[in-house]
Coordinates of C-alpha atoms and ligand atoms in Angstrom, one line a residue:
M5 CA 13.7 -7.7 -9.2
L6 CA 11.6 -10.6 -7.9
V7 CA 8.8 -9.2 -5.8
M8 CA 6.7 -12.3 -5.0
T9 CA 4.4 -10.9 -2.3
P10 CA 3.1 -7.3 -1.7
P11 CA 5.9 -5.0 -0.5
M12 CA 5.7 -3.7 3.1
G13 CA 7.2 -0.6 4.6
Y14 CA 6.7 2.9 5.7
N15 CA 6.5 6.2 3.8
T16 CA 6.9 9.8 5.2
W17 CA 4.3 11.5 3.1
N18 CA 1.0 10.9 5.0
T19 CA 2.2 12.3 8.3
F20 CA 5.2 14.5 7.5
G21 CA 4.9 15.9 4.0
Y22 CA 7.4 18.7 3.6
D23 CA 8.7 18.4 7.1
I24 CA 11.3 15.7 6.8
N25 CA 15.0 15.5 7.9
A26 CA 17.8 13.1 8.7
D27 CA 16.9 12.9 12.4
L28 CA 13.3 12.0 11.7
I29 CA 14.4 9.2 9.3
K30 CA 16.9 7.8 11.8
E31 CA 14.3 7.9 14.6
T32 CA 11.8 6.2 12.3
A33 CA 14.3 3.5 11.5
D34 CA 14.9 3.0 15.3
A35 CA 11.1 2.9 15.9
M36 CA 10.5 0.4 13.1
V37 CA 12.8 -2.0 14.8
R38 CA 11.8 -1.2 18.4
E39 CA 8.1 -1.5 17.8
G40 CA 8.4 -4.9 16.0
L41 CA 7.4 -3.5 12.5
L42 CA 10.5 -4.9 10.8
E43 CA 10.0 -8.3 12.4
A44 CA 6.3 -8.2 11.2
G45 CA 7.6 -7.7 7.6
Y46 CA 7.7 -3.9 7.1
K47 CA 11.2 -3.6 5.7
Y48 CA 11.2 -0.5 3.4
L49 CA 11.7 2.9 4.9
V50 CA 10.8 5.4 2.1
I51 CA 11.4 9.1 2.0
D52 CA 8.7 10.7 -0.2
D53 CA 8.8 14.1 -1.9
C54 CA 10.5 17.2 -0.5
W55 CA 14.0 15.7 0.2
S56 CA 16.0 17.6 -2.3
E57 CA 17.3 21.1 -3.0
L58 CA 15.0 23.2 -5.2
E59 CA 17.4 23.0 -8.2
R60 CA 19.9 20.4 -9.5
D61 CA 23.6 20.8 -8.8
P62 CA 24.7 23.2 -11.5
K63 CA 28.0 21.3 -12.0
T64 CA 27.0 17.7 -12.0
D65 CA 23.3 18.1 -13.0
K66 CA 22.4 15.7 -10.2
I67 CA 19.5 16.0 -7.8
I68 CA 21.0 16.7 -4.4
P69 CA 19.6 16.4 -0.9
D70 CA 18.5 19.6 0.9
H71 CA 21.6 20.6 2.9
I72 CA 19.7 21.7 5.9
K73 CA 17.3 18.7 6.1
F74 CA 20.1 16.2 5.3
P75 CA 23.4 17.9 6.4
K76 CA 25.5 14.8 6.0
G77 CA 24.0 13.8 2.7
M78 CA 21.8 10.9 1.7
K79 CA 24.3 8.1 1.9
D80 CA 24.7 8.8 5.7
V81 CA 21.0 8.3 6.1
S82 CA 20.8 5.2 4.0
D83 CA 23.8 3.7 5.8
Y84 CA 21.9 4.2 9.1
V85 CA 18.7 2.7 7.7
H86 CA 20.7 -0.3 6.4
S87 CA 22.5 -0.7 9.7
K88 CA 19.1 -1.4 11.3
G89 CA 18.4 -4.2 8.8
L90 CA 15.9 -2.1 6.9
K91 CA 15.8 -1.2 3.2
F92 CA 16.0 2.4 2.1
G93 CA 13.5 4.1 -0.3
M94 CA 13.4 7.4 -2.1
Y95 CA 11.1 9.4 -4.4
S96 CA 11.2 11.1 -7.8
C97 CA 8.8 12.1 -10.5
A98 CA 8.4 11.4 -14.2
G99 CA 7.8 15.1 -14.9
V100 CA 10.0 18.1 -14.9
R101 CA 9.2 18.9 -11.3
T102 CA 7.8 16.7 -8.5
C103 CA 4.3 17.3 -7.2
A104 CA 5.7 19.5 -4.4
D105 CA 7.8 21.4 -7.0
F106 CA 11.2 19.9 -6.5
P107 CA 13.3 18.8 -9.5
G108 CA 11.8 15.8 -11.3
S109 CA 13.6 13.1 -13.4
F110 CA 12.2 14.0 -16.8
D111 CA 15.0 13.6 -19.4
H112 CA 17.5 12.8 -16.6
E113 CA 16.3 9.2 -15.9
F114 CA 19.6 7.5 -16.4
L115 CA 21.6 10.0 -14.4
D116 CA 19.0 10.0 -11.6
A117 CA 18.8 6.2 -11.4
Q118 CA 22.6 6.1 -11.0
T119 CA 22.4 8.8 -8.3
F120 CA 19.8 6.8 -6.4
A121 CA 22.0 3.8 -6.6
E122 CA 24.9 5.9 -5.2
Y123 CA 22.7 6.9 -2.3
G124 CA 22.2 3.2 -1.5
C125 CA 18.5 3.3 -2.5
D126 CA 16.5 0.0 -2.7
F127 CA 13.1 1.4 -3.6
L128 CA 12.0 4.3 -5.8
K129 CA 8.5 5.8 -5.8
Y130 CA 8.0 7.4 -9.1
D131 CA 5.2 10.1 -9.4
F132 CA 3.5 11.7 -12.3
C133 CA 3.2 15.5 -11.8
H134 CA 4.4 18.1 -14.3
C135 CA 4.9 15.8 -17.2
P136 CA 5.1 17.3 -20.8
Q137 CA 1.6 16.8 -22.1
N138 CA 2.6 15.6 -25.6
I139 CA 4.6 12.6 -24.2
D140 CA 2.8 9.4 -23.4
G141 CA 3.1 8.4 -19.8
R142 CA 3.9 4.9 -20.8
L143 CA 7.2 6.0 -22.4
L144 CA 8.1 7.9 -19.2
Y145 CA 7.6 4.9 -17.0
R146 CA 9.4 2.6 -19.4
R147 CA 12.4 5.0 -19.4
M148 CA 12.8 4.9 -15.7
G149 CA 12.2 1.2 -15.7
V150 CA 15.1 0.7 -18.1
A151 CA 17.3 3.2 -16.2
L152 CA 16.7 1.4 -12.9
R153 CA 17.7 -1.9 -14.5
N154 CA 20.9 -0.3 -15.8
C155 CA 22.0 1.5 -12.5
G156 CA 23.9 -1.4 -11.0
R157 CA 21.7 -1.8 -7.9
E158 CA 18.5 -3.7 -7.3
I159 CA 15.8 -1.0 -6.8
L160 CA 12.2 -1.8 -6.3
Y161 CA 10.2 0.3 -8.8
S162 CA 7.0 1.8 -7.2
A163 CA 5.0 3.6 -10.0
C164 CA 2.5 6.2 -9.0
N165 CA 0.5 7.6 -11.9
W166 CA -2.9 7.5 -10.2
G167 CA -4.4 5.2 -12.8
V168 CA -4.0 7.6 -15.8
D169 CA -4.6 5.8 -19.1
N170 CA -5.8 2.7 -17.4
S171 CA -2.3 2.0 -16.1
G172 CA -3.2 -1.3 -14.5
S173 CA -3.2 -2.8 -18.0
W174 CA 0.3 -1.7 -19.0
M175 CA 2.3 -0.7 -15.9
R176 CA 3.6 -4.3 -15.4
A177 CA 5.3 -4.1 -18.8
T178 CA 7.4 -1.1 -17.6
G179 CA 9.2 -3.3 -15.0
A180 CA 7.2 -1.7 -12.2
D181 CA 7.0 -3.9 -9.1
M182 CA 3.9 -2.1 -7.7
Y183 CA 1.7 0.7 -9.0
R184 CA -0.8 3.2 -7.6
S185 CA -3.9 3.7 -9.6
T186 CA -5.9 6.1 -7.5
G187 CA -5.7 9.7 -6.4
D188 CA -4.2 10.4 -2.9
I189 CA -5.7 8.9 0.2
I190 CA -6.6 11.2 3.0
D191 CA -7.4 10.2 6.6
N192 CA -11.1 9.6 6.6
F193 CA -13.4 6.6 6.1
K194 CA -14.9 7.9 2.8
S195 CA -11.5 8.4 1.2
F196 CA -10.2 4.9 1.8
S197 CA -13.5 3.0 1.2
D198 CA -14.0 4.9 -2.1
I199 CA -10.4 3.9 -3.1
L200 CA -11.2 0.3 -2.4
L201 CA -14.5 0.4 -4.3
S202 CA -12.8 2.1 -7.3
Q203 CA -10.2 -0.6 -7.5
Q204 CA -12.3 -3.8 -7.5
H205 CA -12.0 -4.0 -11.2
N206 CA -8.2 -4.0 -10.9
V207 CA -7.8 -7.2 -8.9
G208 CA -6.9 -9.1 -12.0
Y209 CA -4.0 -6.6 -12.6
S210 CA -2.3 -7.3 -9.3
G211 CA 0.0 -10.2 -8.4
P212 CA 3.6 -11.3 -8.2
C213 CA 6.1 -8.9 -9.7
C214 CA 3.6 -6.0 -9.9
F215 CA 1.0 -5.3 -7.2
N216 CA -1.8 -2.8 -7.3
D217 CA -1.1 -0.3 -4.5
L218 CA -4.2 1.1 -2.8
D219 CA -2.0 3.9 -1.4
M220 CA -0.2 4.4 1.9
L221 CA -2.2 3.4 5.0
T222 CA -3.6 6.0 7.3
V223 CA -4.0 3.5 10.2
G224 CA -2.9 5.2 13.4
M225 CA -3.0 8.8 12.1
Y226 CA -6.2 9.8 13.9
G227 CA -6.5 13.0 11.8
K228 CA -2.9 14.3 12.5
G229 CA -0.4 15.1 9.8
N230 CA -0.1 16.0 6.2
V231 CA -3.2 14.2 4.9
G232 CA -4.9 14.4 8.3
S233 CA -8.4 15.3 7.3
S234 CA -11.2 14.5 9.8
G235 CA -9.4 11.3 10.9
C236 CA -10.7 7.8 11.6
N237 CA -11.4 5.8 14.7
D238 CA -10.0 2.3 15.5
I239 CA -13.0 0.6 13.9
D240 CA -12.4 2.5 10.7
Y241 CA -8.7 1.5 10.8
K242 CA -9.6 -2.1 11.4
T243 CA -11.6 -2.1 8.2
Q244 CA -9.0 -0.3 6.2
F245 CA -6.3 -2.7 7.2
A246 CA -8.5 -5.7 6.6
L247 CA -9.4 -4.5 3.1
W248 CA -5.8 -3.7 2.2
C249 CA -4.8 -7.3 3.4
M250 CA -7.8 -8.9 1.7
F251 CA -6.9 -7.2 -1.6
G252 CA -3.2 -8.0 -1.4
S253 CA -2.2 -4.3 -1.6
P254 CA 1.4 -3.3 -0.7
L255 CA 1.3 -2.2 3.0
M256 CA 3.1 1.1 3.4
I257 CA 2.5 2.6 6.9
G258 CA 1.8 6.3 6.9
C259 CA 1.4 7.2 10.6
D260 CA 4.2 8.4 13.0
V261 CA 5.6 5.0 14.0
R262 CA 7.6 6.7 16.8
H263 CA 4.3 7.3 18.7
M264 CA 1.8 4.6 17.7
T265 CA -1.2 3.9 20.0
P266 CA -1.3 0.3 21.3
E267 CA -4.4 -0.3 19.1
A268 CA -2.7 0.9 15.9
K269 CA 0.5 -1.1 16.7
A270 CA -1.5 -4.3 17.4
L271 CA -3.5 -3.9 14.1
L272 CA -0.5 -3.2 11.9
T273 CA 1.4 -6.2 13.4
N274 CA -1.6 -8.6 13.4
K275 CA 0.0 -11.9 12.2
N276 CA -3.2 -13.4 10.8
L277 CA -3.9 -10.3 8.6
I278 CA -0.3 -10.0 7.5
A279 CA -0.3 -13.7 6.6
L280 CA -3.4 -13.1 4.5
N281 CA -1.8 -10.1 2.7
Q282 CA 1.4 -12.1 2.1
D283 CA -0.2 -15.4 1.1
P284 CA 2.1 -17.0 -1.4
D285 CA -0.6 -17.9 -3.9
C286 CA -1.5 -14.2 -4.4
C287 CA -5.0 -15.0 -5.6
P288 CA -7.2 -12.0 -6.0
P289 CA -10.4 -11.8 -3.9
Y290 CA -13.8 -11.9 -5.6
E291 CA -17.1 -10.5 -4.5
V292 CA -19.4 -13.2 -3.2
A293 CA -22.4 -11.0 -2.5
S294 CA -23.5 -7.5 -1.8
N295 CA -26.6 -6.2 -0.2
R296 CA -29.0 -5.5 -3.1
W297 CA -30.2 -2.3 -1.4
N298 CA -26.8 -1.1 -0.1
S299 CA -23.9 -1.2 -2.6
R300 CA -21.4 -0.4 0.2
M301 CA -22.1 -3.7 2.0
K302 CA -20.0 -6.4 0.5
S303 CA -18.5 -9.8 1.2
F304 CA -15.4 -11.1 -0.5
I305 CA -13.7 -14.5 -0.6
R306 CA -10.1 -15.2 -1.4
H307 CA -8.4 -18.5 -2.1
L308 CA -5.3 -19.1 0.1
S309 CA -2.5 -21.5 0.0
N310 CA -3.0 -24.8 1.9
N311 CA -6.5 -25.0 0.5
E312 CA -7.8 -22.4 2.9
F313 CA -9.9 -19.3 2.2
A314 CA -10.3 -15.8 3.6
I315 CA -13.9 -14.7 3.9
G316 CA -14.7 -11.1 4.8
F317 CA -17.9 -9.1 5.4
F318 CA -17.4 -5.3 5.0
N319 CA -19.8 -2.5 5.9
M320 CA -18.6 0.6 4.1
A321 CA -21.8 2.4 4.7
D322 CA -22.7 4.7 7.7
E323 CA -25.5 2.5 9.2
A324 CA -25.4 -1.1 10.5
D325 CA -26.8 -3.5 8.0
G326 CA -26.7 -7.2 7.0
I327 CA -25.2 -9.1 4.0
P328 CA -26.8 -12.2 2.7
F329 CA -24.2 -14.9 2.0
F330 CA -25.0 -18.2 0.3
S331 CA -22.2 -20.7 0.2
F332 CA -23.1 -21.8 -3.3
N333 CA -21.9 -18.3 -4.4
A334 CA -18.6 -19.2 -2.9
G335 CA -18.2 -22.4 -4.8
L336 CA -19.9 -25.0 -2.5
D337 CA -22.4 -26.8 -4.7
V338 CA -25.9 -27.1 -3.3
S339 CA -25.9 -30.9 -3.0
C340 CA -22.5 -31.2 -1.4
D341 CA -22.3 -31.9 2.3
Y342 CA -19.6 -29.4 3.1
G343 CA -19.4 -26.1 4.9
F344 CA -16.7 -23.6 6.0
A345 CA -15.2 -23.8 9.5
L346 CA -14.3 -20.3 10.5
T347 CA -11.5 -18.8 12.6
D348 CA -11.8 -15.1 13.4
M349 CA -8.7 -13.4 12.0
F350 CA -8.7 -10.5 14.6
T351 CA -9.1 -12.6 17.7
G352 CA -7.8 -16.0 16.5
E353 CA -10.9 -17.6 18.0
D354 CA -13.0 -20.4 16.6
A355 CA -16.0 -18.7 15.0
G356 CA -18.1 -21.8 14.2
L357 CA -19.5 -23.2 11.0
L358 CA -20.8 -21.4 8.0
E359 CA -23.2 -23.8 6.3
E360 CA -25.5 -22.9 3.4
F361 CA -26.5 -19.4 4.4
T362 CA -25.7 -16.6 6.8
Y363 CA -26.8 -13.1 7.2
P364 CA -24.2 -11.3 9.4
V365 CA -25.2 -7.8 10.6
I366 CA -22.1 -5.6 10.6
Q367 CA -22.0 -2.3 12.4
A368 CA -21.3 0.9 10.4
H369 CA -17.7 1.0 9.0
D370 CA -16.9 -2.4 10.7
C371 CA -16.0 -5.7 9.2
A372 CA -15.7 -9.4 10.1
L373 CA -12.8 -11.4 8.6
Y374 CA -12.3 -15.1 8.8
R375 CA -9.9 -17.8 7.8
A376 CA -12.0 -20.7 6.5
K377 CA -11.4 -24.4 5.9
I378 CA -13.8 -26.7 4.1
V379 CA -15.2 -29.4 6.4
K380 CA -17.7 -32.2 6.1
L381 CA -21.0 -31.3 7.8
Ligands
LIG15 C1 1.5 12.9 -5.2 C2 1.4 11.5 -4.7 C3 1.5 11.4 -3.2 C4 2.8 12.1 -2.7 C5 2.8 13.5 -3.2 C6 4.1 14.2 -3.0 O1 0.3 13.6 -4.8 O2 0.3 10.8 -5.2 O3 1.4 10.1 -2.7 O4 3.9 11.4 -3.1 O5 2.6 13.6 -4.7 O6 4.2 15.5 -3.5

């Protein structure tokens, strides 16, 4: 499968966990279209764990949908999702059982890949719980990678082994189109900012055909749902979304899209940020500078197509603070007569010139993010 920019969609886990059913999926599909999410690029609607019966079908050995949650089966749901112009995603696990203790795909990879194809599945999230300890995880992800390529349907392969065995360095070789390399996100500032800081070393292992997935977004959850925790405010979410876009992570929404606040909807559909995330060059960002006394204050720059740049200042600490930024650290040599002309990515407004040096003070948990062009001073 050719996945040239970070996949975008929605996943049930963050808000609904165990509590999923056919009506919820259909209502979510309706909402993704009605609220403009599909139009903004979010095309995969993914059902996470807890969709199946507790045991395989004794006759066929197939994993079968829970007959109460999905009374008309899975094809009925996927047909509905497809009828809305969306793609349909499902979940399984490389182990004997899934993380929530439903049947996993271990030693049934080919049968299960074919079953997912029969269900009309376009995306498979593949988790890592309950794996036999004497079998290398690499082999398990390769097996499902081969099985998916043999199932007769194009299915995006979303690997999720939380980074075990430094998976960034080998997951691409399994045929995975995206991979998670952290533990689970929960809905608070510390959780998502720690995920980001832990993944800075992985930026070189992310790009077309296999993107590093920083996990499902919590934007818009405000503490509700399955991974609710203490929740975030709109400033926190602004920073989360800006970081996920700057780092070119897949964007999988995790809030209840049937009932988004206007703020969450505006953020998740912000055209400038999505264009940054989907920039066709897929260059990784690099750190330009941090505050020497505060390792949670950072600025990043990212090369974009059309010879533009994204420049971001992020305060991942709990107090307002400044970040010293010298243009020479971003590639403008000291004798050159050039600077960066900035456009604010949140407001779309002209934000002036960045010449040799700036020291923006950023409020706690906040960020500033610009599209930048090189101009003669
Ligand atoms: C693991 C994954 C989560 C979610 C749950 C489901 O914890 O990392 O994203 O899929 O399993 O049980």
